[in-house]
Amino acid sequence: MRALDIDRSVSTKIENFVNSVLSDTPSQSDMRFAEHVLGKGRDVVPALAEAMEEAPWEAVLLRGLPALDDVAQTKILTLLLTAPVG
């Protein structure tokens, strides 16, 4: 398993993105989250996209992700991280 350290600036960028999606989708439905997130993961977490391109079959342990305390935020984060993985 590969480890990928997310630096503080990327972690902050991820947290800001998650919060902006949450504020832009007051209905908090999964489909609305997906509409905002799909296709943007590569831009927000480019290191993950690059790691998945190098060896898509190998698991990646992400360290340094922002700590989120809301279910909706966690859903958005999950959608964001799955976009580059495919």
Coordinates of N, CA, C and O in Angstrom, one line a residue, residues 1-80:
M1 N 0.8 -1.2 0.0 CA 0.0 0.0 0.0 C 0.9 1.2 0.0 O 1.8 1.3 0.7
R2 N 0.5 2.2 -0.9 CA 1.3 3.4 -0.9 C 0.7 4.4 0.1 O -0.5 4.4 0.3
A3 N 1.5 5.3 0.6 CA 1.0 6.4 1.5 C 1.2 7.7 0.7 O 2.2 7.9 0.0
L4 N 0.2 8.5 0.8 CA 0.2 9.8 0.1 C -0.1 10.9 1.2 O -1.2 10.9 1.8
D5 N 0.9 11.7 1.5 CA 0.7 12.8 2.4 C 0.1 14.0 1.8 O 0.7 14.5 0.8
I6 N -1.0 14.4 2.3 CA -1.6 15.7 1.8 C -1.1 16.8 2.6 O -1.2 16.8 3.9
D7 N -0.4 17.8 2.0 CA 0.1 18.9 2.8 C -1.0 19.8 3.2 O -2.1 19.8 2.8
R8 N -0.6 20.7 4.1 CA -1.6 21.6 4.8 C -2.3 22.5 3.8 O -3.5 22.7 3.9
S9 N -1.6 23.0 2.8 CA -2.3 23.9 1.8 C -3.3 23.1 1.0 O -4.4 23.7 0.8
V10 N -3.0 21.9 0.6 CA -4.0 21.1 -0.1 C -5.2 20.7 0.8 O -6.3 20.7 0.4
S11 N -4.9 20.4 2.0 CA -5.9 20.0 3.0 C -6.9 21.2 3.2 O -8.1 21.0 3.3
T12 N -6.3 22.4 3.3 CA -7.1 23.6 3.4 C -8.0 23.8 2.2 O -9.1 24.2 2.3
K13 N -7.4 23.6 1.0 CA -8.1 23.7 -0.2 C -9.3 22.7 -0.3 O -10.4 23.1 -0.7
I14 N -9.0 21.5 0.2 CA -10.1 20.5 0.2 C -11.2 20.9 1.1 O -12.4 20.9 0.8
E15 N -10.8 21.4 2.3 CA -11.8 21.8 3.3 C -12.7 23.0 2.8 O -13.9 23.0 2.9
N16 N -12.0 24.0 2.1 CA -12.7 25.1 1.6 C -13.7 24.7 0.4 O -14.8 25.2 0.3
F17 N -13.2 23.7 -0.4 CA -14.0 23.2 -1.5 C -15.3 22.5 -0.9 O -16.4 22.8 -1.4
V18 N -15.1 21.7 0.1 CA -16.2 20.9 0.7 C -17.2 21.9 1.3 O -18.4 21.8 1.0
N19 N -16.7 22.9 2.0 CA -17.6 23.9 2.6 C -18.3 24.7 1.5 O -19.5 25.1 1.7
S20 N -17.7 25.0 0.4 CA -18.3 25.8 -0.6 C -19.4 25.0 -1.3 O -20.5 25.5 -1.6
V21 N -19.2 23.7 -1.5 CA -20.2 22.8 -2.1 C -21.4 22.7 -1.1 O -22.6 22.8 -1.6
L22 N -21.1 22.6 0.1 CA -22.2 22.5 1.1 C -23.0 23.8 1.2 O -24.3 23.7 1.2
S23 N -22.4 24.9 1.1 CA -23.2 26.2 1.1 C -23.9 26.4 -0.2 O -24.9 27.1 -0.2
D24 N -23.4 25.8 -1.3 CA -24.1 26.0 -2.6 C -25.2 25.0 -2.8 O -26.0 25.2 -3.8
T25 N -25.3 24.0 -2.0 CA -26.4 23.0 -2.2 C -27.2 22.9 -0.9 O -27.0 21.9 -0.1
P26 N -28.1 23.9 -0.6 CA -28.8 23.9 0.6 C -29.7 22.6 0.8 O -30.1 22.3 1.9
S27 N -30.1 22.0 -0.3 CA -31.0 20.8 -0.2 C -30.3 19.6 0.4 O -30.9 18.7 0.9
Q28 N -29.0 19.6 0.3 CA -28.1 18.6 0.9 C -28.5 17.2 0.4 O -28.5 16.2 1.1
S29 N -28.8 17.1 -0.9 CA -29.1 15.8 -1.5 C -27.8 15.3 -2.2 O -27.0 16.1 -2.7
D30 N -27.7 14.0 -2.2 CA -26.5 13.4 -2.7 C -26.3 13.7 -4.2 O -25.2 13.9 -4.7
M31 N -27.4 13.8 -4.9 CA -27.3 14.1 -6.4 C -26.8 15.5 -6.6 O -26.0 15.8 -7.5
R32 N -27.2 16.5 -5.7 CA -26.8 17.8 -5.8 C -25.3 17.9 -5.5 O -24.6 18.7 -6.2
F33 N -24.9 17.2 -4.5 CA -23.4 17.2 -4.2 C -22.6 16.7 -5.4 O -21.6 17.2 -5.7
A34 N -23.1 15.6 -5.9 CA -22.4 14.9 -7.1 C -22.3 15.9 -8.2 O -21.3 16.0 -8.9
E35 N -23.4 16.6 -8.5 CA -23.3 17.6 -9.6 C -22.2 18.6 -9.4 O -21.6 19.0 -10.4
H36 N -22.0 19.1 -8.2 CA -21.0 20.1 -7.9 C -19.6 19.5 -7.9 O -18.6 20.2 -8.2
V37 N -19.5 18.2 -7.5 CA -18.1 17.7 -7.3 C -17.6 16.9 -8.5 O -16.3 17.0 -8.7
L38 N -18.4 16.3 -9.2 CA -17.9 15.4 -10.3 C -17.0 16.2 -11.3 O -17.3 17.3 -11.7
G39 N -15.9 15.7 -11.6 CA -14.9 16.3 -12.5 C -14.0 17.3 -11.8 O -13.1 17.8 -12.5
K40 N -14.2 17.6 -10.5 CA -13.3 18.6 -9.9 C -12.3 18.0 -9.0 O -11.4 18.7 -8.6
G41 N -12.3 16.7 -8.7 CA -11.4 16.1 -7.8 C -9.9 16.2 -8.3 O -9.0 16.3 -7.6
R42 N -9.7 16.0 -9.6 CA -8.4 16.1 -10.2 C -7.8 17.5 -10.0 O -6.6 17.6 -9.8
D43 N -8.6 18.5 -10.0 CA -8.1 19.9 -9.7 C -7.8 20.1 -8.3 O -6.9 20.8 -7.9
V44 N -8.6 19.6 -7.4 CA -8.5 19.9 -6.0 C -7.4 19.0 -5.3 O -6.7 19.4 -4.5
V45 N -7.3 17.7 -5.8 CA -6.3 16.8 -5.2 C -5.5 16.2 -6.3 O -5.6 15.0 -6.6
P46 N -4.7 17.0 -7.0 CA -3.9 16.5 -8.1 C -3.0 15.4 -7.8 O -2.7 14.5 -8.6
A47 N -2.4 15.4 -6.6 CA -1.5 14.3 -6.2 C -2.1 12.9 -6.2 O -1.5 11.9 -6.6
L48 N -3.4 12.9 -5.8 CA -4.1 11.6 -5.8 C -4.4 11.2 -7.2 O -4.2 10.0 -7.5
A49 N -4.7 12.1 -8.1 CA -4.9 11.7 -9.5 C -3.7 11.2 -10.1 O -3.7 10.2 -10.8
E50 N -2.5 11.8 -9.8 CA -1.3 11.3 -10.3 C -0.9 10.0 -9.8 O -0.4 9.1 -10.5
A51 N -1.1 9.8 -8.5 CA -0.8 8.5 -7.9 C -1.7 7.4 -8.5 O -1.2 6.2 -8.8
M52 N -2.9 7.7 -8.8 CA -3.8 6.7 -9.4 C -3.5 6.4 -10.8 O -3.7 5.3 -11.3
E53 N -2.9 7.4 -11.5 CA -2.5 7.1 -12.9 C -1.3 6.2 -13.0 O -1.2 5.4 -13.9
E54 N -0.4 6.4 -12.0 CA 0.8 5.6 -12.0 C 0.5 4.1 -11.7 O 1.2 3.2 -12.3
A55 N -0.3 3.8 -10.8 CA -0.6 2.4 -10.4 C -2.1 2.3 -9.9 O -2.3 2.3 -8.7
P56 N -3.0 2.3 -10.8 CA -4.4 2.3 -10.4 C -4.9 1.1 -9.6 O -5.9 1.1 -9.0
W57 N -4.2 0.0 -9.7 CA -4.5 -1.2 -9.0 C -4.1 -1.2 -7.6 O -4.5 -2.1 -6.8
E58 N -3.2 -0.3 -7.2 CA -2.6 -0.3 -5.8 C -3.4 0.6 -4.9 O -3.7 1.7 -5.2
A59 N -3.6 0.2 -3.7 CA -4.3 1.0 -2.7 C -3.5 2.2 -2.2 O -2.2 2.1 -2.3
V60 N -4.1 3.2 -1.9 CA -3.4 4.5 -1.4 C -4.0 4.9 -0.1 O -5.2 5.0 0.1
L61 N -3.1 5.1 0.9 CA -3.4 5.6 2.2 C -3.2 7.1 2.2 O -2.1 7.5 1.9
L62 N -4.3 7.8 2.4 CA -4.2 9.3 2.4 C -4.0 9.8 3.9 O -4.8 9.4 4.8
R63 N -3.0 10.6 4.1 CA -2.7 11.2 5.4 C -2.8 12.7 5.2 O -2.3 13.2 4.3
G64 N -3.3 13.3 6.2 CA -3.4 14.8 6.3 C -4.7 15.4 5.7 O -4.7 16.6 5.5
L65 N -5.7 14.5 5.5 CA -7.0 15.1 5.1 C -7.6 15.9 6.2 O -7.3 15.7 7.4
P66 N -8.4 16.9 5.8 CA -9.1 17.7 6.9 C -10.0 16.9 7.7 O -10.6 15.9 7.2
A67 N -10.1 17.2 9.0 CA -11.1 16.6 9.9 C -12.4 17.3 9.7 O -12.5 18.5 9.9
L68 N -13.4 16.5 9.3 CA -14.7 17.0 9.1 C -15.7 16.4 10.2 O -15.5 15.3 10.5
D69 N -16.6 17.2 10.6 CA -17.5 16.7 11.7 C -19.0 16.7 11.3 O -19.9 16.6 12.1
D70 N -19.2 16.6 10.0 CA -20.6 16.6 9.5 C -20.7 15.5 8.5 O -19.8 15.3 7.6
V71 N -21.9 14.8 8.5 CA -22.1 13.7 7.5 C -22.1 14.3 6.1 O -21.5 13.7 5.2
A72 N -22.7 15.4 5.9 CA -22.8 16.0 4.5 C -21.4 16.3 4.0 O -21.1 16.1 2.9
Q73 N -20.6 16.9 4.9 CA -19.2 17.2 4.5 C -18.4 15.9 4.1 O -17.7 15.9 3.2
T74 N -18.6 14.9 4.9 CA -17.9 13.6 4.6 C -18.4 13.0 3.3 O -17.6 12.5 2.6
K75 N -19.7 13.1 3.0 CA -20.2 12.7 1.7 C -19.5 13.4 0.5 O -19.1 12.8 -0.4
I76 N -19.4 14.7 0.7 CA -18.8 15.5 -0.3 C -17.3 15.2 -0.5 O -16.8 15.0 -1.6
L77 N -16.6 15.0 0.6 CA -15.2 14.6 0.6 C -15.0 13.2 -0.1 O -14.1 13.1 -0.9
T78 N -15.9 12.3 0.2 CA -15.9 11.0 -0.4 C -16.1 11.1 -1.9 O -15.3 10.5 -2.7
L79 N -17.0 11.9 -2.4 CA -17.2 12.1 -3.8 C -16.0 12.7 -4.5 O -15.6 12.4 -5.6
L80 N -15.4 13.7 -3.8 CA -14.2 14.4 -4.3 C -13.1 13.4 -4.5 O -12.4 13.5 -5.5

